[in-house]
mmCIF file with all atom_site columns, C-alpha atoms in Angstrom:
data_model
loop_
_atom_site.group_PDB
_atom_site.id
_atom_site.type_symbol
_atom_site.label_atom_id
_atom_site.label_alt_id
_atom_site.label_comp_id
_atom_site.label_asym_id
_atom_site.label_entity_id
_atom_site.label_seq_id
_atom_site.pdbx_PDB_ins_code
_atom_site.Cartn_x
_atom_site.Cartn_y
_atom_site.Cartn_z
_atom_site.occupancy
_atom_site.B_iso_or_equiv
_atom_site.pdbx_formal_charge
_atom_site.auth_seq_id
_atom_site.auth_comp_id
_atom_site.auth_asym_id
_atom_site.auth_atom_id
_atom_site.pdbx_PDB_model_num
ATOM 1   C CA . MET C 1 1   ? 18.313 -11.001 -0.954  1.00 50.00 ? 681 MET C CA 1
ATOM 2   C CA . ALA C 1 2   ? 21.183 -8.843  -2.456  1.00 60.00 ? 682 ALA C CA 1
ATOM 3   C CA . GLN C 1 3   ? 19.286 -5.828  -3.179  1.00 82.00 ? 683 GLN C CA 1
ATOM 4   C CA . TYR C 1 4   ? 17.923 -5.544  0.339   1.00 85.00 ? 684 TYR C CA 1
ATOM 5   C CA . ASP C 1 5   ? 21.406 -6.065  1.822   1.00 86.00 ? 685 ASP C CA 1
ATOM 6   C CA . ALA C 1 6   ? 22.992 -3.388  -0.355  1.00 84.00 ? 686 ALA C CA 1
ATOM 7   C CA . TRP C 1 7   ? 20.290 -0.897  0.289   1.00 88.00 ? 687 TRP C CA 1
ATOM 8   C CA . GLU C 1 8   ? 20.327 -1.598  3.966   1.00 89.00 ? 688 GLU C CA 1
ATOM 9   C CA . ARG C 1 9   ? 24.115 -0.942  3.999   1.00 87.00 ? 689 ARG C CA 1
ATOM 10  C CA . GLU C 1 10  ? 23.780 2.227   2.008   1.00 85.00 ? 690 GLU C CA 1
ATOM 11  C CA . TYR C 1 11  ? 20.950 3.646   4.460   1.00 88.00 ? 691 TYR C CA 1
ATOM 12  C CA . ARG C 1 12  ? 23.151 2.682   7.445   1.00 88.00 ? 692 ARG C CA 1
ATOM 13  C CA . ASN C 1 13  ? 26.458 3.832   6.116   1.00 82.00 ? 693 ASN C CA 1
ATOM 14  C CA . SER C 1 14  ? 25.790 5.843   3.016   1.00 76.00 ? 694 SER C CA 1
ATOM 15  C CA . LYS C 1 15  ? 28.366 6.212   0.195   1.00 67.00 ? 695 LYS C CA 1
ATOM 16  C CA . LEU C 1 16  ? 26.027 7.397   -2.362  1.00 66.00 ? 696 LEU C CA 1
ATOM 17  C CA . LEU C 1 17  ? 22.835 8.629   -0.898  1.00 66.00 ? 697 LEU C CA 1
ATOM 18  C CA . THR C 1 18  ? 22.349 12.107  0.638   1.00 63.00 ? 698 THR C CA 1
ATOM 19  C CA . LYS C 1 19  ? 20.965 12.236  4.326   1.00 68.00 ? 699 LYS C CA 1
ATOM 20  C CA . ASP C 1 20  ? 19.116 15.459  3.202   1.00 77.00 ? 700 ASP C CA 1
ATOM 21  C CA . ALA C 1 21  ? 15.478 15.764  4.523   1.00 84.00 ? 701 ALA C CA 1
ATOM 22  C CA . ASP C 1 22  ? 14.565 18.421  1.905   1.00 91.00 ? 702 ASP C CA 1
ATOM 23  C CA . PRO C 1 23  ? 12.684 17.346  -1.291  1.00 94.00 ? 703 PRO C CA 1
ATOM 24  C CA . GLN C 1 24  ? 14.719 17.076  -4.453  1.00 94.00 ? 704 GLN C CA 1
ATOM 25  C CA . LYS C 1 25  ? 14.166 20.047  -6.849  1.00 95.00 ? 705 LYS C CA 1
ATOM 26  C CA . ASP C 1 26  ? 12.774 17.831  -9.546  1.00 97.00 ? 706 ASP C CA 1
ATOM 27  C CA . THR C 1 27  ? 10.041 16.915  -7.257  1.00 97.00 ? 707 THR C CA 1
ATOM 28  C CA . LEU C 1 28  ? 9.239  20.563  -6.784  1.00 97.00 ? 708 LEU C CA 1
ATOM 29  C CA . ARG C 1 29  ? 9.330  21.239  -10.400 1.00 97.00 ? 709 ARG C CA 1
ATOM 30  C CA . PHE C 1 30  ? 6.765  18.139  -10.736 1.00 98.00 ? 710 PHE C CA 1
ATOM 31  C CA . ILE C 1 31  ? 4.553  19.713  -8.273  1.00 97.00 ? 711 ILE C CA 1
ATOM 32  C CA . LYS C 1 32  ? 4.559  23.082  -10.056 1.00 97.00 ? 712 LYS C CA 1
ATOM 33  C CA . PHE C 1 33  ? 3.680  21.118  -13.185 1.00 97.00 ? 713 PHE C CA 1
ATOM 34  C CA . LEU C 1 34  ? 0.895  19.585  -11.381 1.00 97.00 ? 714 LEU C CA 1
ATOM 35  C CA . LYS C 1 35  ? -0.669 22.753  -9.999  1.00 96.00 ? 715 LYS C CA 1
ATOM 36  C CA . LYS C 1 36  ? -0.094 24.868  -13.311 1.00 96.00 ? 716 LYS C CA 1
ATOM 37  C CA . ASP C 1 37  ? -0.673 22.479  -16.141 1.00 95.00 ? 717 ASP C CA 1
ATOM 38  C CA . ALA C 1 38  ? -2.610 19.635  -14.688 1.00 95.00 ? 718 ALA C CA 1
ATOM 39  C CA . GLY C 1 39  ? -4.659 21.902  -12.516 1.00 95.00 ? 719 GLY C CA 1
ATOM 40  C CA . ILE C 1 40  ? -4.189 19.520  -9.559  1.00 95.00 ? 720 ILE C CA 1
ATOM 41  C CA . ARG C 1 41  ? -4.156 20.750  -6.015  1.00 91.00 ? 721 ARG C CA 1
ATOM 42  C CA . PRO C 1 42  ? -1.715 18.669  -3.786  1.00 89.00 ? 722 PRO C CA 1
ATOM 43  C CA . GLU C 1 43  ? -4.098 18.830  -0.508  1.00 89.00 ? 723 GLU C CA 1
ATOM 44  C CA . ARG C 1 44  ? -6.725 16.860  -2.473  1.00 86.00 ? 724 ARG C CA 1
ATOM 45  C CA . VAL C 1 45  ? -4.616 13.946  -3.700  1.00 96.00 ? 725 VAL C CA 1
ATOM 46  C CA . ARG C 1 46  ? -3.146 10.451  -2.753  1.00 98.00 ? 726 ARG C CA 1
ATOM 47  C CA . VAL C 1 47  ? 0.363  9.843   -3.689  1.00 98.00 ? 727 VAL C CA 1
ATOM 48  C CA . LEU C 1 48  ? 2.331  6.764   -3.951  1.00 98.00 ? 728 LEU C CA 1
ATOM 49  C CA . ASP C 1 49  ? 6.060  7.203   -3.348  1.00 98.00 ? 729 ASP C CA 1
ATOM 50  C CA . ILE C 1 50  ? 7.871  4.113   -5.008  1.00 98.00 ? 730 ILE C CA 1
ATOM 51  C CA . GLY C 1 51  ? 11.046 3.539   -3.445  1.00 97.00 ? 731 GLY C CA 1
ATOM 52  C CA . SER C 1 52  ? 10.517 6.247   -0.876  1.00 97.00 ? 732 SER C CA 1
ATOM 53  C CA . GLY C 1 53  ? 13.912 6.240   0.830   1.00 95.00 ? 733 GLY C CA 1
ATOM 54  C CA . THR C 1 54  ? 13.947 8.423   4.010   1.00 95.00 ? 734 THR C CA 1
ATOM 55  C CA . GLY C 1 55  ? 10.772 9.978   3.080   1.00 97.00 ? 735 GLY C CA 1
ATOM 56  C CA . ARG C 1 56  ? 12.212 13.482  1.754   1.00 96.00 ? 736 ARG C CA 1
ATOM 57  C CA . ASN C 1 57  ? 9.802  13.700  -1.212  1.00 97.00 ? 737 ASN C CA 1
ATOM 58  C CA . GLY C 1 58  ? 6.869  11.967  0.189   1.00 98.00 ? 738 GLY C CA 1
ATOM 59  C CA . ASN C 1 59  ? 6.911  14.060  3.418   1.00 97.00 ? 739 ASN C CA 1
ATOM 60  C CA . HIS C 1 60  ? 6.998  17.283  1.224   1.00 97.00 ? 740 HIS C CA 1
ATOM 61  C CA . PHE C 1 61  ? 3.892  16.080  -0.657  1.00 98.00 ? 741 PHE C CA 1
ATOM 62  C CA . ALA C 1 62  ? 2.281  15.368  2.831   1.00 98.00 ? 742 ALA C CA 1
ATOM 63  C CA . SER C 1 63  ? 3.345  18.818  4.266   1.00 97.00 ? 743 SER C CA 1
ATOM 64  C CA . LEU C 1 64  ? 1.205  20.240  1.297   1.00 97.00 ? 744 LEU C CA 1
ATOM 65  C CA . GLY C 1 65  ? -1.862 18.286  2.433   1.00 97.00 ? 745 GLY C CA 1
ATOM 66  C CA . ALA C 1 66  ? -1.605 14.936  0.351   1.00 97.00 ? 746 ALA C CA 1
ATOM 67  C CA . ASP C 1 67  ? -2.158 11.634  1.591   1.00 97.00 ? 747 ASP C CA 1
ATOM 68  C CA . VAL C 1 68  ? 0.903  9.791   1.039   1.00 98.00 ? 748 VAL C CA 1
ATOM 69  C CA . VAL C 1 69  ? 2.192  6.053   1.095   1.00 98.00 ? 749 VAL C CA 1
ATOM 70  C CA . GLY C 1 70  ? 5.571  5.018   0.445   1.00 98.00 ? 750 GLY C CA 1
ATOM 71  C CA . LEU C 1 71  ? 6.965  1.623   -0.403  1.00 98.00 ? 751 LEU C CA 1
ATOM 72  C CA . GLU C 1 72  ? 10.775 1.035   0.539   1.00 97.00 ? 752 GLU C CA 1
ATOM 73  C CA . ILE C 1 73  ? 12.879 -2.210  0.771   1.00 95.00 ? 753 ILE C CA 1
ATOM 74  C CA . SER C 1 74  ? 15.171 -0.865  3.455   1.00 95.00 ? 754 SER C CA 1
ATOM 75  C CA . ASP C 1 75  ? 14.194 -1.199  7.093   1.00 95.00 ? 755 ASP C CA 1
ATOM 76  C CA . THR C 1 76  ? 16.380 1.543   8.184   1.00 95.00 ? 756 THR C CA 1
ATOM 77  C CA . ALA C 1 77  ? 14.970 3.851   5.475   1.00 95.00 ? 757 ALA C CA 1
ATOM 78  C CA . VAL C 1 78  ? 11.416 3.150   6.442   1.00 97.00 ? 758 VAL C CA 1
ATOM 79  C CA . ARG C 1 79  ? 12.341 3.795   10.042  1.00 96.00 ? 759 ARG C CA 1
ATOM 80  C CA . ILE C 1 80  ? 13.801 7.045   9.307   1.00 95.00 ? 760 ILE C CA 1
ATOM 81  C CA . ALA C 1 81  ? 10.940 8.089   7.078   1.00 96.00 ? 761 ALA C CA 1
ATOM 82  C CA . ARG C 1 82  ? 8.440  7.332   9.815   1.00 97.00 ? 762 ARG C CA 1
ATOM 83  C CA . GLU C 1 83  ? 10.429 9.332   12.264  1.00 96.00 ? 763 GLU C CA 1
ATOM 84  C CA . ARG C 1 84  ? 10.482 12.305  10.008  1.00 96.00 ? 764 ARG C CA 1
ATOM 85  C CA . ALA C 1 85  ? 6.860  12.232  9.299   1.00 97.00 ? 765 ALA C CA 1
ATOM 86  C CA . GLY C 1 86  ? 6.018  12.126  12.880  1.00 97.00 ? 766 GLY C CA 1
ATOM 87  C CA . LYS C 1 87  ? 8.307  15.152  13.677  1.00 96.00 ? 767 LYS C CA 1
ATOM 88  C CA . GLU C 1 88  ? 6.926  17.016  10.812  1.00 95.00 ? 768 GLU C CA 1
ATOM 89  C CA . ASN C 1 89  ? 3.284  15.780  11.917  1.00 96.00 ? 769 ASN C CA 1
ATOM 90  C CA . VAL C 1 90  ? 2.277  14.993  8.290   1.00 96.00 ? 770 VAL C CA 1
ATOM 91  C CA . ARG C 1 91  ? 0.048  12.205  6.877   1.00 92.00 ? 771 ARG C CA 1
ATOM 92  C CA . ALA C 1 92  ? 2.556  9.868   5.436   1.00 97.00 ? 772 ALA C CA 1
ATOM 93  C CA . GLU C 1 93  ? 2.634  6.146   5.890   1.00 98.00 ? 773 GLU C CA 1
ATOM 94  C CA . TYR C 1 94  ? 5.739  4.093   5.001   1.00 98.00 ? 774 TYR C CA 1
ATOM 95  C CA . PHE C 1 95  ? 6.042  0.294   4.450   1.00 98.00 ? 775 PHE C CA 1
ATOM 96  C CA . LYS C 1 96  ? 8.647  -2.176  3.914   1.00 97.00 ? 776 LYS C CA 1
ATOM 97  C CA . HIS C 1 97  ? 8.232  -3.699  0.445   1.00 97.00 ? 777 HIS C CA 1
ATOM 98  C CA . ASP C 1 98  ? 10.203 -4.587  -2.647  1.00 96.00 ? 778 ASP C CA 1
ATOM 99  C CA . ILE C 1 99  ? 8.980  -2.496  -5.397  1.00 97.00 ? 779 ILE C CA 1
ATOM 100 C CA . GLY C 1 100 ? 9.818  -4.992  -8.061  1.00 96.00 ? 780 GLY C CA 1
ATOM 101 C CA . SER C 1 101 ? 7.058  -7.407  -6.373  1.00 97.00 ? 781 SER C CA 1
ATOM 102 C CA . PRO C 1 102 ? 3.284  -6.876  -6.435  1.00 98.00 ? 782 PRO C CA 1
ATOM 103 C CA . TYR C 1 103 ? 1.959  -3.899  -4.262  1.00 98.00 ? 783 TYR C CA 1
ATOM 104 C CA . PRO C 1 104 ? -0.250 -4.620  -1.464  1.00 97.00 ? 784 PRO C CA 1
ATOM 105 C CA . LEU C 1 105 ? -2.494 -1.631  -2.445  1.00 98.00 ? 785 LEU C CA 1
ATOM 106 C CA . ASP C 1 106 ? -6.045 -1.408  -4.173  1.00 98.00 ? 786 ASP C CA 1
ATOM 107 C CA . ASP C 1 107 ? -6.680 -0.995  -7.747  1.00 98.00 ? 787 ASP C CA 1
ATOM 108 C CA . GLU C 1 108 ? -6.976 2.684   -8.853  1.00 98.00 ? 788 GLU C CA 1
ATOM 109 C CA . SER C 1 109 ? -6.334 3.880   -5.276  1.00 98.00 ? 789 SER C CA 1
ATOM 110 C CA . PHE C 1 110 ? -3.967 6.753   -6.019  1.00 98.00 ? 790 PHE C CA 1
ATOM 111 C CA . ASP C 1 111 ? -4.000 9.882   -7.820  1.00 98.00 ? 791 ASP C CA 1
ATOM 112 C CA . ILE C 1 112 ? -0.120 10.311  -8.476  1.00 98.00 ? 792 ILE C CA 1
ATOM 113 C CA . ALA C 1 113 ? 2.913  8.122   -8.275  1.00 98.00 ? 793 ALA C CA 1
ATOM 114 C CA . ILE C 1 114 ? 6.511  9.024   -8.110  1.00 98.00 ? 794 ILE C CA 1
ATOM 115 C CA . ASP C 1 115 ? 9.543  7.118   -8.601  1.00 98.00 ? 795 ASP C CA 1
ATOM 116 C CA . VAL C 1 116 ? 12.673 9.211   -7.843  1.00 97.00 ? 796 VAL C CA 1
ATOM 117 C CA . THR C 1 117 ? 15.807 7.283   -9.007  1.00 95.00 ? 797 THR C CA 1
ATOM 118 C CA . SER C 1 118 ? 14.331 4.142   -7.261  1.00 95.00 ? 798 SER C CA 1
ATOM 119 C CA . SER C 1 119 ? 13.529 1.552   -10.112 1.00 96.00 ? 799 SER C CA 1
ATOM 120 C CA . ASN C 1 120 ? 17.309 1.821   -11.697 1.00 94.00 ? 800 ASN C CA 1
ATOM 121 C CA . SER C 1 121 ? 18.362 -1.105  -9.510  1.00 91.00 ? 801 SER C CA 1
ATOM 122 C CA . LEU C 1 122 ? 15.420 -3.435  -10.639 1.00 95.00 ? 802 LEU C CA 1
ATOM 123 C CA . LEU C 1 123 ? 16.102 -6.185  -13.265 1.00 92.00 ? 803 LEU C CA 1
ATOM 124 C CA . GLY C 1 124 ? 13.948 -6.982  -16.274 1.00 92.00 ? 804 GLY C CA 1
ATOM 125 C CA . SER C 1 125 ? 11.201 -9.082  -14.744 1.00 94.00 ? 805 SER C CA 1
ATOM 126 C CA . GLU C 1 126 ? 11.105 -6.932  -11.452 1.00 96.00 ? 806 GLU C CA 1
ATOM 127 C CA . ARG C 1 127 ? 10.849 -3.794  -13.720 1.00 97.00 ? 807 ARG C CA 1
ATOM 128 C CA . ASP C 1 128 ? 7.816  -5.115  -15.800 1.00 97.00 ? 808 ASP C CA 1
ATOM 129 C CA . VAL C 1 129 ? 6.066  -5.919  -12.390 1.00 98.00 ? 809 VAL C CA 1
ATOM 130 C CA . TYR C 1 130 ? 6.930  -2.411  -11.217 1.00 98.00 ? 810 TYR C CA 1
ATOM 131 C CA . LEU C 1 131 ? 5.388  -0.899  -14.452 1.00 98.00 ? 811 LEU C CA 1
ATOM 132 C CA . ARG C 1 132 ? 2.254  -2.957  -14.281 1.00 98.00 ? 812 ARG C CA 1
ATOM 133 C CA . GLU C 1 133 ? 1.746  -2.370  -10.645 1.00 98.00 ? 813 GLU C CA 1
ATOM 134 C CA . ALA C 1 134 ? 2.254  1.420   -10.937 1.00 98.00 ? 814 ALA C CA 1
ATOM 135 C CA . HIS C 1 135 ? -0.388 1.374   -13.927 1.00 98.00 ? 815 HIS C CA 1
ATOM 136 C CA . ARG C 1 136 ? -2.760 -0.542  -11.721 1.00 98.00 ? 816 ARG C CA 1
ATOM 137 C CA . VAL C 1 137 ? -2.992 1.102   -8.549  1.00 98.00 ? 817 VAL C CA 1
ATOM 138 C CA . LEU C 1 138 ? -3.258 4.878   -10.436 1.00 98.00 ? 818 LEU C CA 1
ATOM 139 C CA . LYS C 1 139 ? -6.710 6.071   -11.167 1.00 98.00 ? 819 LYS C CA 1
ATOM 140 C CA . SER C 1 140 ? -7.924 6.007   -14.645 1.00 96.00 ? 820 SER C CA 1
ATOM 141 C CA . ASP C 1 141 ? -9.728 9.587   -14.262 1.00 92.00 ? 821 ASP C CA 1
ATOM 142 C CA . PRO C 1 142 ? -8.764 11.885  -16.874 1.00 92.00 ? 822 PRO C CA 1
ATOM 143 C CA . ASP C 1 143 ? -7.603 14.427  -14.201 1.00 92.00 ? 823 ASP C CA 1
ATOM 144 C CA . SER C 1 144 ? -5.569 11.914  -12.323 1.00 96.00 ? 824 SER C CA 1
ATOM 145 C CA . GLY C 1 145 ? -3.186 8.928   -12.956 1.00 98.00 ? 825 GLY C CA 1
ATOM 146 C CA . TYR C 1 146 ? -0.015 11.229  -13.228 1.00 98.00 ? 826 TYR C CA 1
ATOM 147 C CA . PHE C 1 147 ? 3.474  9.156   -12.901 1.00 98.00 ? 827 PHE C CA 1
ATOM 148 C CA . PHE C 1 148 ? 6.739  11.338  -12.370 1.00 98.00 ? 828 PHE C CA 1
ATOM 149 C CA . VAL C 1 149 ? 9.923  9.339   -12.856 1.00 98.00 ? 829 VAL C CA 1
ATOM 150 C CA . LYS C 1 150 ? 13.595 10.232  -12.651 1.00 98.00 ? 830 LYS C CA 1
ATOM 151 C CA . THR C 1 151 ? 16.039 7.905   -13.797 1.00 97.00 ? 831 THR C CA 1
ATOM 152 C CA . LEU C 1 152 ? 19.521 7.226   -15.356 1.00 96.00 ? 832 LEU C CA 1
ATOM 153 C CA . CYS C 1 153 ? 20.174 8.373   -18.698 1.00 97.00 ? 833 CYS C CA 1
ATOM 154 C CA . LYS C 1 154 ? 22.577 6.499   -21.230 1.00 97.00 ? 834 LYS C CA 1
ATOM 155 C CA . ASP C 1 155 ? 22.604 9.239   -23.750 1.00 96.00 ? 835 ASP C CA 1
ATOM 156 C CA . SER C 1 156 ? 25.487 11.507  -23.526 1.00 94.00 ? 836 SER C CA 1
ATOM 157 C CA . ASP C 1 157 ? 26.571 10.062  -20.316 1.00 95.00 ? 837 ASP C CA 1
ATOM 158 C CA . GLU C 1 158 ? 30.474 9.148   -20.511 1.00 93.00 ? 838 GLU C CA 1
ATOM 159 C CA . ASN C 1 159 ? 30.360 7.716   -16.877 1.00 91.00 ? 839 ASN C CA 1
ATOM 160 C CA . ALA C 1 160 ? 27.520 5.362   -17.755 1.00 93.00 ? 840 ALA C CA 1
ATOM 161 C CA . LYS C 1 161 ? 29.430 4.089   -20.853 1.00 93.00 ? 841 LYS C CA 1
ATOM 162 C CA . ALA C 1 162 ? 32.563 3.479   -18.931 1.00 93.00 ? 842 ALA C CA 1
ATOM 163 C CA . LEU C 1 163 ? 30.654 1.595   -16.428 1.00 93.00 ? 843 LEU C CA 1
ATOM 164 C CA . LEU C 1 164 ? 29.010 -0.405  -19.144 1.00 96.00 ? 844 LEU C CA 1
ATOM 165 C CA . LYS C 1 165 ? 32.038 -1.326  -20.654 1.00 96.00 ? 845 LYS C CA 1
ATOM 166 C CA . LYS C 1 166 ? 34.352 -1.835  -17.466 1.00 94.00 ? 846 LYS C CA 1
ATOM 167 C CA . SER C 1 167 ? 31.570 -3.573  -15.258 1.00 95.00 ? 847 SER C CA 1
ATOM 168 C CA . PRO C 1 168 ? 28.897 -4.877  -17.457 1.00 96.00 ? 848 PRO C CA 1
ATOM 169 C CA . GLY C 1 169 ? 25.673 -6.280  -15.555 1.00 95.00 ? 849 GLY C CA 1
ATOM 170 C CA . PRO C 1 170 ? 23.607 -9.257  -16.428 1.00 94.00 ? 850 PRO C CA 1
ATOM 171 C CA . GLU C 1 171 ? 21.078 -7.362  -18.735 1.00 96.00 ? 851 GLU C CA 1
ATOM 172 C CA . ILE C 1 172 ? 21.488 -4.919  -21.744 1.00 96.00 ? 852 ILE C CA 1
ATOM 173 C CA . ASP C 1 173 ? 22.412 -1.542  -20.587 1.00 98.00 ? 853 ASP C CA 1
ATOM 174 C CA . THR C 1 174 ? 23.215 -2.730  -16.877 1.00 97.00 ? 854 THR C CA 1
ATOM 175 C CA . TYR C 1 175 ? 26.355 -2.361  -15.111 1.00 95.00 ? 855 TYR C CA 1
ATOM 176 C CA . ARG C 1 176 ? 27.490 -3.484  -11.563 1.00 92.00 ? 856 ARG C CA 1
ATOM 177 C CA . MET C 1 177 ? 28.606 -0.920  -8.839  1.00 85.00 ? 857 MET C CA 1
ATOM 178 C CA . PRO C 1 178 ? 31.156 -2.947  -6.970  1.00 75.00 ? 858 PRO C CA 1
ATOM 179 C CA . GLU C 1 179 ? 31.065 -0.543  -4.139  1.00 75.00 ? 859 GLU C CA 1
ATOM 180 C CA . LEU C 1 180 ? 27.657 -0.899  -3.395  1.00 79.00 ? 860 LEU C CA 1
ATOM 181 C CA . GLY C 1 181 ? 26.958 -4.388  -4.490  1.00 80.00 ? 861 GLY C CA 1
ATOM 182 C CA . LEU C 1 182 ? 24.069 -3.141  -7.009  1.00 87.00 ? 862 LEU C CA 1
ATOM 183 C CA . VAL C 1 183 ? 23.271 -3.597  -10.572 1.00 92.00 ? 863 VAL C CA 1
ATOM 184 C CA . GLU C 1 184 ? 21.928 -0.351  -12.273 1.00 94.00 ? 864 GLU C CA 1
ATOM 185 C CA . ARG C 1 185 ? 20.248 0.191   -15.379 1.00 97.00 ? 865 ARG C CA 1
ATOM 186 C CA . VAL C 1 186 ? 20.611 3.285   -17.889 1.00 97.00 ? 866 VAL C CA 1
ATOM 187 C CA . TRP C 1 187 ? 18.136 4.131   -20.519 1.00 98.00 ? 867 TRP C CA 1
ATOM 188 C CA . SER C 1 188 ? 18.346 5.637   -24.085 1.00 98.00 ? 868 SER C CA 1
ATOM 189 C CA . ARG C 1 189 ? 15.438 7.805   -25.060 1.00 98.00 ? 869 ARG C CA 1
ATOM 190 C CA . LYS C 1 190 ? 14.187 5.101   -27.485 1.00 98.00 ? 870 LYS C CA 1
ATOM 191 C CA . ASP C 1 191 ? 14.048 2.326   -24.718 1.00 98.00 ? 871 ASP C CA 1
ATOM 192 C CA . PHE C 1 192 ? 12.508 4.631   -22.252 1.00 98.00 ? 872 PHE C CA 1
ATOM 193 C CA . GLU C 1 193 ? 9.851  5.561   -24.456 1.00 98.00 ? 873 GLU C CA 1
ATOM 194 C CA . GLU C 1 194 ? 9.098  2.226   -25.633 1.00 98.00 ? 874 GLU C CA 1
ATOM 195 C CA . PHE C 1 195 ? 8.961  0.709   -22.062 1.00 98.00 ? 875 PHE C CA 1
ATOM 196 C CA . TYR C 1 196 ? 7.012  3.415   -20.371 1.00 98.00 ? 876 TYR C CA 1
ATOM 197 C CA . GLY C 1 197 ? 5.009  4.123   -23.335 1.00 98.00 ? 877 GLY C CA 1
ATOM 198 C CA . GLN C 1 198 ? 3.386  0.618   -23.142 1.00 98.00 ? 878 GLN C CA 1
ATOM 199 C CA . LEU C 1 199 ? 1.144  1.816   -20.142 1.00 98.00 ? 879 LEU C CA 1
ATOM 200 C CA . PHE C 1 200 ? 1.492  5.487   -20.054 1.00 98.00 ? 880 PHE C CA 1
ATOM 201 C CA . GLU C 1 201 ? 1.421  8.585   -22.123 1.00 98.00 ? 881 GLU C CA 1
ATOM 202 C CA . ILE C 1 202 ? 4.845  10.601  -21.931 1.00 98.00 ? 882 ILE C CA 1
ATOM 203 C CA . ILE C 1 203 ? 3.597  14.237  -21.575 1.00 98.00 ? 883 ILE C CA 1
ATOM 204 C CA . HIS C 1 204 ? 7.208  15.604  -20.813 1.00 98.00 ? 884 HIS C CA 1
ATOM 205 C CA . LEU C 1 205 ? 10.709 14.048  -21.187 1.00 98.00 ? 885 LEU C CA 1
ATOM 206 C CA . GLU C 1 206 ? 13.872 16.024  -20.762 1.00 98.00 ? 886 GLU C CA 1
ATOM 207 C CA . LYS C 1 207 ? 17.615 15.079  -20.251 1.00 97.00 ? 887 LYS C CA 1
ATOM 208 C CA . LYS C 1 208 ? 19.071 16.556  -17.316 1.00 95.00 ? 888 LYS C CA 1
ATOM 209 C CA . GLU C 1 209 ? 22.736 16.776  -16.336 1.00 93.00 ? 889 GLU C CA 1
ATOM 210 C CA . SER C 1 210 ? 23.564 16.332  -12.419 1.00 84.00 ? 890 SER C CA 1
ATOM 211 C CA . TYR C 1 211 ? 26.356 15.376  -10.194 1.00 73.00 ? 891 TYR C CA 1
ATOM 212 C CA . THR C 1 212 ? 26.480 12.304  -8.147  1.00 70.00 ? 892 THR C CA 1
ATOM 213 C CA . ARG C 1 213 ? 28.890 11.909  -5.222  1.00 63.00 ? 893 ARG C CA 1
ATOM 214 C CA . LEU C 1 214 ? 30.457 8.558   -4.531  1.00 60.00 ? 894 LEU C CA 1
ATOM 215 C CA . ASN C 1 215 ? 33.353 7.888   -2.087  1.00 59.00 ? 895 ASN C CA 1
ATOM 216 C CA . ASN C 1 216 ? 33.939 11.674  -1.802  1.00 62.00 ? 896 ASN C CA 1
ATOM 217 C CA . ARG C 1 217 ? 34.405 12.187  -5.510  1.00 67.00 ? 897 ARG C CA 1
ATOM 218 C CA . SER C 1 218 ? 31.684 13.999  -7.951  1.00 68.00 ? 898 SER C CA 1
ATOM 219 C CA . TYR C 1 219 ? 30.693 12.230  -11.158 1.00 74.00 ? 899 TYR C CA 1
ATOM 220 C CA . LYS C 1 220 ? 28.699 14.025  -13.927 1.00 85.00 ? 900 LYS C CA 1
ATOM 221 C CA . ARG C 1 221 ? 25.623 11.996  -14.718 1.00 92.00 ? 901 ARG C CA 1
ATOM 222 C CA . MET C 1 222 ? 22.476 12.269  -16.977 1.00 96.00 ? 902 MET C CA 1
ATOM 223 C CA . PHE C 1 223 ? 19.058 11.655  -15.785 1.00 97.00 ? 903 PHE C CA 1
ATOM 224 C CA . TRP C 1 224 ? 15.698 11.390  -17.805 1.00 98.00 ? 904 TRP C CA 1
ATOM 225 C CA . ILE C 1 225 ? 12.881 13.494  -16.023 1.00 98.00 ? 905 ILE C CA 1
ATOM 226 C CA . ALA C 1 226 ? 9.359  12.281  -17.123 1.00 98.00 ? 906 ALA C CA 1
ATOM 227 C CA . TYR C 1 227 ? 5.806  13.391  -16.501 1.00 98.00 ? 907 TYR C CA 1
ATOM 228 C CA . MET C 1 228 ? 3.378  10.754  -17.582 1.00 98.00 ? 908 MET C CA 1
ATOM 229 C CA . GLN C 1 229 ? -0.324 9.948   -17.289 1.00 98.00 ? 909 GLN C CA 1
ATOM 230 C CA . LYS C 1 230 ? -1.954 6.405   -17.341 1.00 98.00 ? 910 LYS C CA 1
ATOM 231 C CA . LYS C 1 231 ? -3.358 5.442   -20.590 1.00 96.00 ? 911 LYS C CA 1
#
């Protein structure tokens, strides 16, 4: 399993991922949106963290009182996330699972799902499963069913365009990362809206500039930040 091997190596000896236990700022902004615009109190919700990594975002939701479940392919990441949840004494459960395969979760059992740069490395058929499963497990209640996605943006990203040209992947708008052994997908606005718009109403979509460190070098990258709700 190439994807498992790559992520396991990365979590054991990180070249790209941060070991920070604090939640990402974009996750904190999404939580503010939930409170202010959606009228959702985190202590009353169940959250699915898709590709939960070491639990930095899921554990923060849990620290606010949410009931959190995380799915993550790397054994090392799952172990770290569980250890951190134990130390922080929060209600979060983490399970080893490939997010591109059907989820062992009940229909309409979550109020919120988050995917913070986790589905980038899925290929087409896996990505279709991921989208259907996120839709399936989210509640249809008009006050629930929110989906937060942060993913790689193709538009205005010169590094992405260079990677697509120099190291093309097996599918459109994918490239290979030889340092990690992974394939990543980048999205134009049009393709993002068409893909996610099949099953979700896009409430907010913005392009954000950020910097990624790889092998002790910083690269400017563009990301999509999306707030969506189940149709």
